[in-house]
Structures are given as C-alpha cells and as structure tokens.
Amino acid sequence: MFKVLERLVQARLRLHLTNSTNFSQFQSAYRRGHCTKTALLDVLDNVYTSADEKHVTVLIGLDLSAAFDTVCHQTLLQRLQSEFGVSGIALSWIWSYLTDRKQFVKLGLRKSPEEVGVPQGSVLGSLLFAVFCSPAADIIASHGVGHHQYADDTQLHLAMCANNTATGLSTLAACTADVKLWFMQNGLQLKPDKSEALVMGTGNQLRAASSLTSVKVAGVDLPVADDIKVLRVLLDRRLTFDKHVSAVALSCNYHAQAIRHIRHLLTMDLAQTLACSLILSRIDYCNAVLHGAPSGTVHNLQRVQNNAARIVYEAPRRSHAYPLLKKLHWLSVE
C-alpha cells in the first residue's frame, strides 16, 4: 500500500523536478523517454563523432561507494527547496518520508550497522538521489568534459588529438579532482582506484595514441583497460562489440540448456515465456548499440535466437529455424 502512495507522490513530483533547469539534462534515469539505451547511444554518438574528426575518446566510468546509503537528508531537503522550488506540504511530506527510516540486515542474532540515505528499493529513492547529485553535472561541464549519468552510474568522456593527449589528460585530472571534492563535501565518496578508463577510436587513431597507457583520475593513475562495462554493455577499444556479444551469447546459451533440460515438462506457452524472459530479453537489451556492427557479430546472436526457437518447438538441432521464428512471431536479430 505504501508503494502506491509513493507512486502517487512520484507522479506529481517527477515532472516538476525533471523539467527544472537545475536537474541534469544528462541524467537518463527516471525521465520519460530516457533509459539505459538512450544513455549509451548518447555516449557512443560522441565517440563516433570524435572518431570522424580524427580524435580518440577517453571514457572514464566513475565508481561511487555506497552512494544511496550516504545521502544527507538535511542537504537533500535544502536542495529540493532552494534549487527545485519544493516547499510547503510537499517538502514536509518528503521530510517525513525520509526521517526515522533505517535499514539493516539481520541473520540470527547478528545485525549489520544501520544505514541511512535514500531508501533503496523504494519508488522515490532513486529520483531523490538524482536530484541530490544534479549539481555535480555543473562541475563536470565547467571543465568542458562530456558526461552522462544513469542514477549513480557516471561516465566522463573527452575527445583529444591522438598525437597530443597531454592537454586532454590534464583537463580530465582537474575535472575528476573537483568532482571528488564535490562528492566529499556532500557526504559521498568517489573511489578513483575502482573507476575504469578506456581509450576508443579507429585502428589508426589508437596506434597513434599507443603511448596513452594510463589516465589520472582524482589523483590516482588508472591503467587504460581493453574494455569496460557500462550499463551492462561491454565496450571495447574499437567498438566492435565482439566481447559484449560473446558474453551475451554465453549467458543465453546457459539458460537455453537449462530450458532444454526441462522442456518435456513444460507446455508450449510456458516454454515460450521462459525463452522470451531469459533469452530474448538479453538479446534485445540495448540492441540499438549494435547498429553498424560487423555482420558476423550480429550473426552470433541470431544463432542464439535460432537455438531458442528450436528448443521451444523441440525441433532437431540442425532443423531450419526460419519457419519456427515465423510461428513464434519473433523478429530476426538484424
């Protein structure tokens, strides 16, 4: 019943908060028409544009420690009032919603330390966290660094000349240092040693920038990785998405074998539901980022889908999958 009340409050608050000029325009969470896919597409669009301009892009994934658990209620309420114009009964309700709520895990006689912050797993908690962290976007923008956020997941990206990366690296170092300071002043902790860095571009651009082996993030030298996971999508240096597709195929094949093992116990409808929820949902997740990927990469996912269709219909492993896909009304991956 309480979640119903939270949804009613969210319906009244969300439009007001997200339409405010103080709400980060690069925050994709909790906004109508925005999702993890749009967040990734925005980042990738900047990378592709930079590559067309013969620049490499340095992408940094920032890591926050226990972000939701350390939000200061008083600071949040002041920010809602002064920067987002929430006052009166609405502000009093949020104060009542936040105060005297503590979470802990209990196992037998042992209990974890009590946590404050915004309630995790709640309807309003994530939106309030986005409001709390909105000013960080201004800090990043002041350095001329591009960024995108999804809840507490933040990616910084900056294009730089492959033959002269010193200026860009200095800008990123100063930006991340200021971001870390802002987080500390607001009760949050940035963990630079747990953050990740990736350099992306064409083959020629990456060879020209081969001397770029580390990036300074908030005073910590991070080694440049071969790939990093952003919102459950594995990005590699040349954006071929081979490693991402391989990881998706591995996960899907694991679930396909599990369904095959019990297929004789399932009805057709139940088998189709399991295949859609456990396999097709993984294939479809953020599939727009694969636009323009090599045909062999897409074909690997098509084989996974074909296998799922054969399992649903209990067809031989080498049978033609197209008629089965048509019966199931499953569009091809491409």
mmCIF file of C-alpha atoms in Angstrom:
data_model
loop_
_atom_site.group_PDB
_atom_site.id
_atom_site.type_symbol
_atom_site.label_atom_id
_atom_site.label_comp_id
_atom_site.label_asym_id
_atom_site.label_seq_id
_atom_site.Cartn_x
_atom_site.Cartn_y
_atom_site.Cartn_z
ATOM 1 C CA MET A 1 0.000 0.000 0.000
ATOM 2 C CA PHE A 2 2.851 2.379 0.811
ATOM 3 C CA LYS A 3 4.375 1.892 -2.659
ATOM 4 C CA VAL A 4 1.059 3.010 -4.153
ATOM 5 C CA LEU A 5 1.336 6.217 -2.139
ATOM 6 C CA GLU A 6 4.947 6.648 -3.292
ATOM 7 C CA ARG A 7 3.873 6.278 -6.917
ATOM 8 C CA LEU A 8 1.225 8.955 -6.476
ATOM 9 C CA VAL A 9 3.788 11.339 -4.997
ATOM 10 C CA GLN A 10 6.283 10.489 -7.749
ATOM 11 C CA ALA A 11 3.678 11.216 -10.432
ATOM 12 C CA ARG A 12 3.248 14.730 -9.008
ATOM 13 C CA LEU A 13 6.937 15.385 -8.299
ATOM 14 C CA ARG A 14 8.803 13.857 -11.224
ATOM 15 C CA LEU A 15 7.600 16.206 -13.944
ATOM 16 C CA HIS A 16 8.311 19.249 -11.762
ATOM 17 C CA LEU A 17 11.806 18.051 -10.826
ATOM 18 C CA THR A 18 12.950 16.800 -14.226
ATOM 19 C CA ASN A 19 11.698 19.925 -16.009
ATOM 20 C CA SER A 20 13.754 22.153 -13.728
ATOM 21 C CA THR A 21 16.843 23.740 -15.285
ATOM 22 C CA ASN A 22 18.765 22.562 -12.205
ATOM 23 C CA PHE A 23 18.064 18.901 -12.994
ATOM 24 C CA SER A 24 20.948 17.464 -15.017
ATOM 25 C CA GLN A 25 19.954 17.179 -18.676
ATOM 26 C CA PHE A 26 22.383 14.273 -18.978
ATOM 27 C CA GLN A 27 20.647 12.184 -16.311
ATOM 28 C CA SER A 28 18.756 9.410 -18.130
ATOM 29 C CA ALA A 29 17.248 7.663 -15.123
ATOM 30 C CA TYR A 30 13.666 8.325 -14.007
ATOM 31 C CA ARG A 31 12.857 10.519 -17.016
ATOM 32 C CA ARG A 32 10.169 9.777 -19.551
ATOM 33 C CA GLY A 33 11.662 8.807 -22.914
ATOM 34 C CA HIS A 34 15.077 8.083 -21.407
ATOM 35 C CA CYS A 35 16.641 4.738 -20.463
ATOM 36 C CA THR A 36 19.966 2.914 -20.383
ATOM 37 C CA LYS A 37 19.792 2.601 -24.171
ATOM 38 C CA THR A 38 19.488 6.355 -24.724
ATOM 39 C CA ALA A 39 22.322 6.962 -22.250
ATOM 40 C CA LEU A 40 24.620 4.587 -24.125
ATOM 41 C CA LEU A 41 23.624 5.962 -27.520
ATOM 42 C CA ASP A 42 24.472 9.487 -26.390
ATOM 43 C CA VAL A 43 27.936 8.402 -25.242
ATOM 44 C CA LEU A 44 28.560 6.379 -28.414
ATOM 45 C CA ASP A 45 27.369 9.215 -30.637
ATOM 46 C CA ASN A 46 30.038 11.446 -29.109
ATOM 47 C CA VAL A 47 32.670 8.741 -29.618
ATOM 48 C CA TYR A 48 31.736 8.203 -33.280
ATOM 49 C CA THR A 49 31.661 11.959 -33.940
ATOM 50 C CA SER A 50 35.106 12.352 -32.390
ATOM 51 C CA ALA A 51 36.476 9.478 -34.481
ATOM 52 C CA ASP A 52 35.140 11.177 -37.629
ATOM 53 C CA GLU A 53 37.067 14.280 -36.555
ATOM 54 C CA LYS A 54 40.224 12.124 -36.199
ATOM 55 C CA HIS A 55 40.234 12.259 -32.400
ATOM 56 C CA VAL A 56 40.382 9.466 -29.846
ATOM 57 C CA THR A 57 37.963 9.498 -26.924
ATOM 58 C CA VAL A 58 38.899 8.762 -23.331
ATOM 59 C CA LEU A 59 35.963 7.283 -21.410
ATOM 60 C CA ILE A 60 36.052 7.117 -17.605
ATOM 61 C CA GLY A 61 33.493 5.191 -15.573
ATOM 62 C CA LEU A 62 33.331 6.688 -12.069
ATOM 63 C CA ASP A 63 32.692 4.454 -9.087
ATOM 64 C CA LEU A 64 30.829 5.695 -6.010
ATOM 65 C CA SER A 65 30.989 3.901 -2.671
ATOM 66 C CA ALA A 66 27.567 3.014 -1.187
ATOM 67 C CA ALA A 67 26.092 6.030 -2.946
ATOM 68 C CA PHE A 68 22.449 5.617 -1.915
ATOM 69 C CA ASP A 69 23.331 4.928 1.722
ATOM 70 C CA THR A 70 25.236 8.142 2.437
ATOM 71 C CA VAL A 71 22.890 10.873 1.212
ATOM 72 C CA CYS A 72 22.489 13.610 3.849
ATOM 73 C CA HIS A 73 18.776 14.212 4.433
ATOM 74 C CA GLN A 74 19.224 17.834 5.504
ATOM 75 C CA THR A 75 21.253 18.676 2.393
ATOM 76 C CA LEU A 76 18.726 16.949 0.171
ATOM 77 C CA LEU A 77 15.811 18.850 1.701
ATOM 78 C CA GLN A 78 17.663 22.158 1.371
ATOM 79 C CA ARG A 79 18.448 21.379 -2.278
ATOM 80 C CA LEU A 80 14.841 20.482 -3.018
ATOM 81 C CA GLN A 81 13.707 23.786 -1.544
ATOM 82 C CA SER A 82 16.372 26.191 -2.828
ATOM 83 C CA GLU A 83 17.147 24.702 -6.258
ATOM 84 C CA PHE A 84 13.928 22.906 -7.227
ATOM 85 C CA GLY A 85 11.259 25.030 -5.550
ATOM 86 C CA VAL A 86 9.707 22.254 -3.458
ATOM 87 C CA SER A 87 8.132 23.785 -0.353
ATOM 88 C CA GLY A 88 5.145 23.679 1.965
ATOM 89 C CA ILE A 89 3.257 20.412 2.380
ATOM 90 C CA ALA A 90 5.264 18.688 -0.347
ATOM 91 C CA LEU A 91 8.571 19.383 1.400
ATOM 92 C CA SER A 92 7.109 18.394 4.783
ATOM 93 C CA TRP A 93 5.896 15.094 3.326
ATOM 94 C CA ILE A 94 9.361 14.310 1.926
ATOM 95 C CA TRP A 95 10.919 15.189 5.303
ATOM 96 C CA SER A 96 8.505 12.785 6.982
ATOM 97 C CA TYR A 97 9.235 10.157 4.320
ATOM 98 C CA LEU A 98 12.994 10.332 4.897
ATOM 99 C CA THR A 99 13.308 10.708 8.660
ATOM 100 C CA ASP A 100 13.375 7.835 11.152
ATOM 101 C CA ARG A 101 13.858 5.264 8.379
ATOM 102 C CA LYS A 102 16.804 2.964 8.979
ATOM 103 C CA GLN A 103 17.742 -0.235 7.190
ATOM 104 C CA PHE A 104 19.763 -3.205 8.339
ATOM 105 C CA VAL A 105 20.208 -6.886 7.620
ATOM 106 C CA LYS A 106 19.662 -9.381 10.418
ATOM 107 C CA LEU A 107 20.764 -13.012 10.423
ATOM 108 C CA GLY A 108 20.054 -14.901 13.614
ATOM 109 C CA LEU A 109 21.300 -12.733 16.478
ATOM 110 C CA ARG A 110 23.675 -10.695 14.318
ATOM 111 C CA LYS A 111 22.694 -7.375 12.766
ATOM 112 C CA SER A 112 24.506 -5.171 10.272
ATOM 113 C CA PRO A 113 25.113 -1.473 11.031
ATOM 114 C CA GLU A 114 22.054 0.677 10.476
ATOM 115 C CA GLU A 115 22.081 2.645 7.215
ATOM 116 C CA VAL A 116 20.555 5.995 6.380
ATOM 117 C CA GLY A 117 20.385 7.739 2.995
ATOM 118 C CA VAL A 118 17.555 7.409 0.492
ATOM 119 C CA PRO A 119 15.572 4.154 0.801
ATOM 120 C CA GLN A 120 16.843 1.584 -1.683
ATOM 121 C CA GLY A 121 14.236 -0.468 -3.483
ATOM 122 C CA SER A 122 11.699 2.301 -2.982
ATOM 123 C CA VAL A 123 9.857 4.171 -5.719
ATOM 124 C CA LEU A 124 11.058 7.649 -4.738
ATOM 125 C CA GLY A 125 14.559 6.868 -3.505
ATOM 126 C CA SER A 126 16.275 6.823 -6.901
ATOM 127 C CA LEU A 127 14.628 10.054 -8.076
ATOM 128 C CA LEU A 128 15.679 11.826 -4.884
ATOM 129 C CA PHE A 129 19.239 10.584 -5.345
ATOM 130 C CA ALA A 130 19.305 12.009 -8.882
ATOM 131 C CA VAL A 131 18.140 15.356 -7.515
ATOM 132 C CA PHE A 132 20.819 15.263 -4.811
ATOM 133 C CA CYS A 133 23.622 14.657 -7.351
ATOM 134 C CA SER A 134 22.425 17.064 -10.052
ATOM 135 C CA PRO A 135 24.909 19.859 -9.162
ATOM 136 C CA ALA A 136 27.807 17.512 -9.994
ATOM 137 C CA ALA A 137 26.857 17.915 -13.670
ATOM 138 C CA ASP A 138 27.706 21.620 -13.480
ATOM 139 C CA ILE A 139 31.129 20.817 -12.037
ATOM 140 C CA ILE A 140 31.863 18.459 -14.930
ATOM 141 C CA ALA A 141 30.530 20.850 -17.580
ATOM 142 C CA SER A 142 32.652 23.710 -16.241
ATOM 143 C CA HIS A 143 35.756 21.795 -17.363
ATOM 144 C CA GLY A 144 34.390 21.224 -20.869
ATOM 145 C CA VAL A 145 34.196 17.465 -20.282
ATOM 146 C CA GLY A 146 31.264 15.500 -21.684
ATOM 147 C CA HIS A 147 29.365 13.159 -19.406
ATOM 148 C CA HIS A 148 26.242 11.078 -18.974
ATOM 149 C CA GLN A 149 24.584 9.697 -15.869
ATOM 150 C CA TYR A 150 22.209 6.894 -15.079
ATOM 151 C CA ALA A 151 21.370 7.013 -11.368
ATOM 152 C CA ASP A 152 24.754 6.679 -9.607
ATOM 153 C CA ASP A 153 26.484 5.442 -12.780
ATOM 154 C CA THR A 154 28.507 8.309 -14.315
ATOM 155 C CA GLN A 155 30.650 8.266 -17.452
ATOM 156 C CA LEU A 156 33.014 11.083 -18.401
ATOM 157 C CA HIS A 157 34.220 11.327 -21.985
ATOM 158 C CA LEU A 158 36.634 13.721 -23.663
ATOM 159 C CA ALA A 159 37.893 13.791 -27.252
ATOM 160 C CA MET A 160 41.555 14.603 -27.793
ATOM 161 C CA CYS A 161 44.111 14.591 -30.565
ATOM 162 C CA ALA A 162 45.809 11.195 -30.759
ATOM 163 C CA ASN A 163 49.233 12.788 -31.226
ATOM 164 C CA ASN A 164 48.861 15.262 -28.352
ATOM 165 C CA THR A 165 46.918 13.956 -25.360
ATOM 166 C CA ALA A 166 48.653 15.963 -22.622
ATOM 167 C CA THR A 167 46.127 18.825 -22.556
ATOM 168 C CA GLY A 168 43.143 16.482 -22.527
ATOM 169 C CA LEU A 169 44.611 14.335 -19.764
ATOM 170 C CA SER A 170 45.306 17.437 -17.670
ATOM 171 C CA THR A 171 41.675 18.533 -18.131
ATOM 172 C CA LEU A 172 40.381 15.130 -17.037
ATOM 173 C CA ALA A 173 42.668 15.112 -13.986
ATOM 174 C CA ALA A 174 41.427 18.543 -12.879
ATOM 175 C CA CYS A 175 37.787 17.634 -13.573
ATOM 176 C CA THR A 176 37.861 14.375 -11.610
ATOM 177 C CA ALA A 177 39.661 16.060 -8.718
ATOM 178 C CA ASP A 178 36.912 18.702 -8.491
ATOM 179 C CA VAL A 179 34.197 16.051 -8.810
ATOM 180 C CA LYS A 180 35.755 14.037 -5.988
ATOM 181 C CA LEU A 181 35.914 17.179 -3.834
ATOM 182 C CA TRP A 182 32.234 17.949 -4.511
ATOM 183 C CA PHE A 183 31.242 14.407 -3.570
ATOM 184 C CA MET A 184 33.248 14.631 -0.340
ATOM 185 C CA GLN A 185 31.624 17.958 0.555
ATOM 186 C CA ASN A 186 28.219 16.360 0.022
ATOM 187 C CA GLY A 187 28.869 13.212 2.049
ATOM 188 C CA LEU A 188 29.565 10.881 -0.892
ATOM 189 C CA GLN A 189 32.787 9.031 -1.629
ATOM 190 C CA LEU A 190 34.300 8.661 -5.081
ATOM 191 C CA LYS A 191 36.611 5.656 -5.361
ATOM 192 C CA PRO A 192 39.094 6.590 -8.111
ATOM 193 C CA ASP A 193 41.042 3.342 -7.749
ATOM 194 C CA LYS A 194 37.845 1.387 -8.544
ATOM 195 C CA SER A 195 36.975 3.566 -11.543
ATOM 196 C CA GLU A 196 37.843 2.452 -15.085
ATOM 197 C CA ALA A 197 39.322 4.145 -18.155
ATOM 198 C CA LEU A 198 39.110 3.222 -21.831
ATOM 199 C CA VAL A 199 40.537 4.852 -24.969
ATOM 200 C CA MET A 200 38.355 4.452 -28.076
ATOM 201 C CA GLY A 201 38.867 5.243 -31.739
ATOM 202 C CA THR A 202 39.777 3.734 -35.088
ATOM 203 C CA GLY A 203 42.729 1.407 -35.504
ATOM 204 C CA ASN A 204 44.988 4.161 -36.861
ATOM 205 C CA GLN A 205 43.961 6.587 -34.133
ATOM 206 C CA LEU A 206 44.613 4.037 -31.392
ATOM 207 C CA ARG A 207 48.059 3.262 -32.830
ATOM 208 C CA ALA A 208 48.870 6.977 -32.836
ATOM 209 C CA ALA A 209 47.776 7.160 -29.172
ATOM 210 C CA SER A 210 49.596 3.968 -28.151
ATOM 211 C CA SER A 211 51.680 5.917 -25.621
ATOM 212 C CA LEU A 212 48.498 6.657 -23.657
ATOM 213 C CA THR A 213 48.599 3.818 -21.147
ATOM 214 C CA SER A 214 47.176 5.473 -18.026
ATOM 215 C CA VAL A 215 44.777 8.261 -17.050
ATOM 216 C CA LYS A 216 44.936 10.256 -13.795
ATOM 217 C CA VAL A 217 41.552 10.179 -12.058
ATOM 218 C CA ALA A 218 41.272 12.220 -8.849
ATOM 219 C CA GLY A 219 44.976 11.778 -8.161
ATOM 220 C CA VAL A 220 45.113 8.064 -8.989
ATOM 221 C CA ASP A 221 46.792 6.724 -12.131
ATOM 222 C CA LEU A 222 44.359 4.295 -13.758
ATOM 223 C CA PRO A 223 45.701 1.867 -16.358
ATOM 224 C CA VAL A 224 43.821 2.026 -19.655
ATOM 225 C CA ALA A 225 41.674 -1.097 -19.965
ATOM 226 C CA ASP A 226 40.944 -3.150 -23.090
ATOM 227 C CA ASP A 227 37.237 -2.981 -22.337
ATOM 228 C CA ILE A 228 34.863 -1.690 -19.665
ATOM 229 C CA LYS A 229 31.270 -2.500 -18.806
ATOM 230 C CA VAL A 230 28.879 0.447 -18.980
ATOM 231 C CA LEU A 231 25.243 -0.181 -18.004
ATOM 232 C CA ARG A 232 25.716 -3.923 -18.621
ATOM 233 C CA VAL A 233 27.175 -3.381 -22.121
ATOM 234 C CA LEU A 234 30.814 -4.295 -22.690
ATOM 235 C CA LEU A 235 32.562 -1.558 -24.673
ATOM 236 C CA ASP A 236 35.891 -2.341 -26.363
ATOM 237 C CA ARG A 237 38.522 -0.002 -27.773
ATOM 238 C CA ARG A 238 37.314 -0.171 -31.385
ATOM 239 C CA LEU A 239 33.614 -0.663 -30.566
ATOM 240 C CA THR A 240 33.321 -3.944 -32.442
ATOM 241 C CA PHE A 241 31.148 -5.303 -29.580
ATOM 242 C CA ASP A 242 32.626 -8.776 -30.106
ATOM 243 C CA LYS A 243 33.264 -9.287 -26.396
ATOM 244 C CA HIS A 244 29.820 -7.987 -25.478
ATOM 245 C CA VAL A 245 28.063 -10.310 -27.910
ATOM 246 C CA SER A 246 30.181 -13.251 -26.744
ATOM 247 C CA ALA A 247 29.196 -12.558 -23.134
ATOM 248 C CA VAL A 248 25.501 -12.265 -24.074
ATOM 249 C CA ALA A 249 25.650 -15.478 -26.107
ATOM 250 C CA LEU A 250 27.333 -17.325 -23.229
ATOM 251 C CA SER A 251 24.632 -16.214 -20.783
ATOM 252 C CA CYS A 252 21.820 -17.059 -23.222
ATOM 253 C CA ASN A 253 23.237 -20.495 -24.008
ATOM 254 C CA TYR A 254 23.428 -21.282 -20.293
ATOM 255 C CA HIS A 255 19.713 -20.576 -19.890
ATOM 256 C CA ALA A 256 18.897 -22.335 -23.168
ATOM 257 C CA GLN A 257 20.476 -25.541 -21.898
ATOM 258 C CA ALA A 258 18.516 -25.256 -18.654
ATOM 259 C CA ILE A 259 15.245 -24.867 -20.577
ATOM 260 C CA ARG A 260 16.168 -27.765 -22.899
ATOM 261 C CA HIS A 261 16.750 -29.962 -19.855
ATOM 262 C CA ILE A 262 13.176 -29.463 -18.583
ATOM 263 C CA ARG A 263 11.437 -28.813 -21.913
ATOM 264 C CA HIS A 264 9.498 -32.102 -21.816
ATOM 265 C CA LEU A 265 7.840 -30.937 -18.585
ATOM 266 C CA LEU A 266 6.682 -27.592 -19.991
ATOM 267 C CA THR A 267 3.683 -26.541 -22.039
ATOM 268 C CA MET A 268 4.295 -24.648 -25.279
ATOM 269 C CA ASP A 269 3.173 -21.339 -23.748
ATOM 270 C CA LEU A 270 5.377 -21.746 -20.691
ATOM 271 C CA ALA A 271 8.403 -22.721 -22.798
ATOM 272 C CA GLN A 272 7.890 -19.649 -24.979
ATOM 273 C CA THR A 273 7.527 -17.404 -21.924
ATOM 274 C CA LEU A 274 10.760 -18.731 -20.407
ATOM 275 C CA ALA A 275 12.622 -18.299 -23.702
ATOM 276 C CA CYS A 276 11.413 -14.710 -24.030
ATOM 277 C CA SER A 277 12.205 -13.722 -20.459
ATOM 278 C CA LEU A 278 15.563 -15.495 -20.102
ATOM 279 C CA ILE A 279 17.000 -15.393 -23.639
ATOM 280 C CA LEU A 280 15.293 -12.868 -25.907
ATOM 281 C CA SER A 281 15.351 -10.176 -23.211
ATOM 282 C CA ARG A 282 19.152 -10.459 -23.115
ATOM 283 C CA ILE A 283 19.430 -10.346 -26.906
ATOM 284 C CA ASP A 284 17.146 -7.306 -27.100
ATOM 285 C CA TYR A 285 18.775 -5.323 -24.270
ATOM 286 C CA CYS A 286 20.332 -2.149 -25.706
ATOM 287 C CA ASN A 287 20.415 -3.780 -29.141
ATOM 288 C CA ALA A 288 20.486 -0.349 -30.827
ATOM 289 C CA VAL A 289 24.179 -0.017 -29.921
ATOM 290 C CA LEU A 290 24.901 -2.882 -32.342
ATOM 291 C CA HIS A 291 23.754 -0.848 -35.345
ATOM 292 C CA GLY A 292 26.634 -0.894 -37.810
ATOM 293 C CA ALA A 293 28.418 -3.752 -36.039
ATOM 294 C CA PRO A 294 30.072 -6.415 -38.264
ATOM 295 C CA SER A 295 27.611 -8.912 -39.734
ATOM 296 C CA GLY A 296 29.439 -11.786 -38.030
ATOM 297 C CA THR A 297 28.784 -10.192 -34.633
ATOM 298 C CA VAL A 298 25.032 -9.964 -35.291
ATOM 299 C CA HIS A 299 25.027 -13.491 -36.726
ATOM 300 C CA ASN A 300 26.318 -14.850 -33.395
ATOM 301 C CA LEU A 301 23.184 -13.502 -31.670
ATOM 302 C CA GLN A 302 20.999 -14.865 -34.478
ATOM 303 C CA ARG A 303 22.346 -18.360 -33.804
ATOM 304 C CA VAL A 304 21.361 -17.966 -30.162
ATOM 305 C CA GLN A 305 17.831 -16.951 -31.138
ATOM 306 C CA ASN A 306 17.559 -19.833 -33.635
ATOM 307 C CA ASN A 307 18.610 -22.264 -30.926
ATOM 308 C CA ALA A 308 15.956 -20.884 -28.561
ATOM 309 C CA ALA A 309 13.249 -21.341 -31.214
ATOM 310 C CA ARG A 310 14.278 -24.982 -31.766
ATOM 311 C CA ILE A 311 14.133 -25.634 -28.024
ATOM 312 C CA VAL A 312 10.625 -24.160 -27.730
ATOM 313 C CA TYR A 313 9.364 -26.406 -30.560
ATOM 314 C CA GLU A 314 11.563 -29.373 -29.547
ATOM 315 C CA ALA A 315 12.938 -29.404 -33.074
ATOM 316 C CA PRO A 316 16.193 -31.129 -34.119
ATOM 317 C CA ARG A 317 19.345 -29.070 -33.597
ATOM 318 C CA ARG A 318 20.025 -28.774 -37.349
ATOM 319 C CA SER A 319 16.475 -28.008 -38.457
ATOM 320 C CA HIS A 320 15.763 -24.772 -40.318
ATOM 321 C CA ALA A 321 14.922 -22.038 -37.790
ATOM 322 C CA TYR A 322 13.157 -19.525 -40.060
ATOM 323 C CA PRO A 323 9.740 -21.283 -40.077
ATOM 324 C CA LEU A 324 9.929 -21.614 -36.276
ATOM 325 C CA LEU A 325 10.737 -17.918 -35.817
ATOM 326 C CA LYS A 326 7.795 -17.065 -38.046
ATOM 327 C CA LYS A 327 5.410 -19.222 -35.993
ATOM 328 C CA LEU A 328 6.660 -17.614 -32.779
ATOM 329 C CA HIS A 329 6.370 -14.106 -34.273
ATOM 330 C CA TRP A 330 9.982 -13.431 -33.328
ATOM 331 C CA LEU A 331 11.706 -10.801 -35.470
ATOM 332 C CA SER A 332 15.221 -11.683 -36.571
ATOM 333 C CA VAL A 333 18.048 -10.060 -34.636
ATOM 334 C CA GLU A 334 19.069 -7.932 -37.595
#
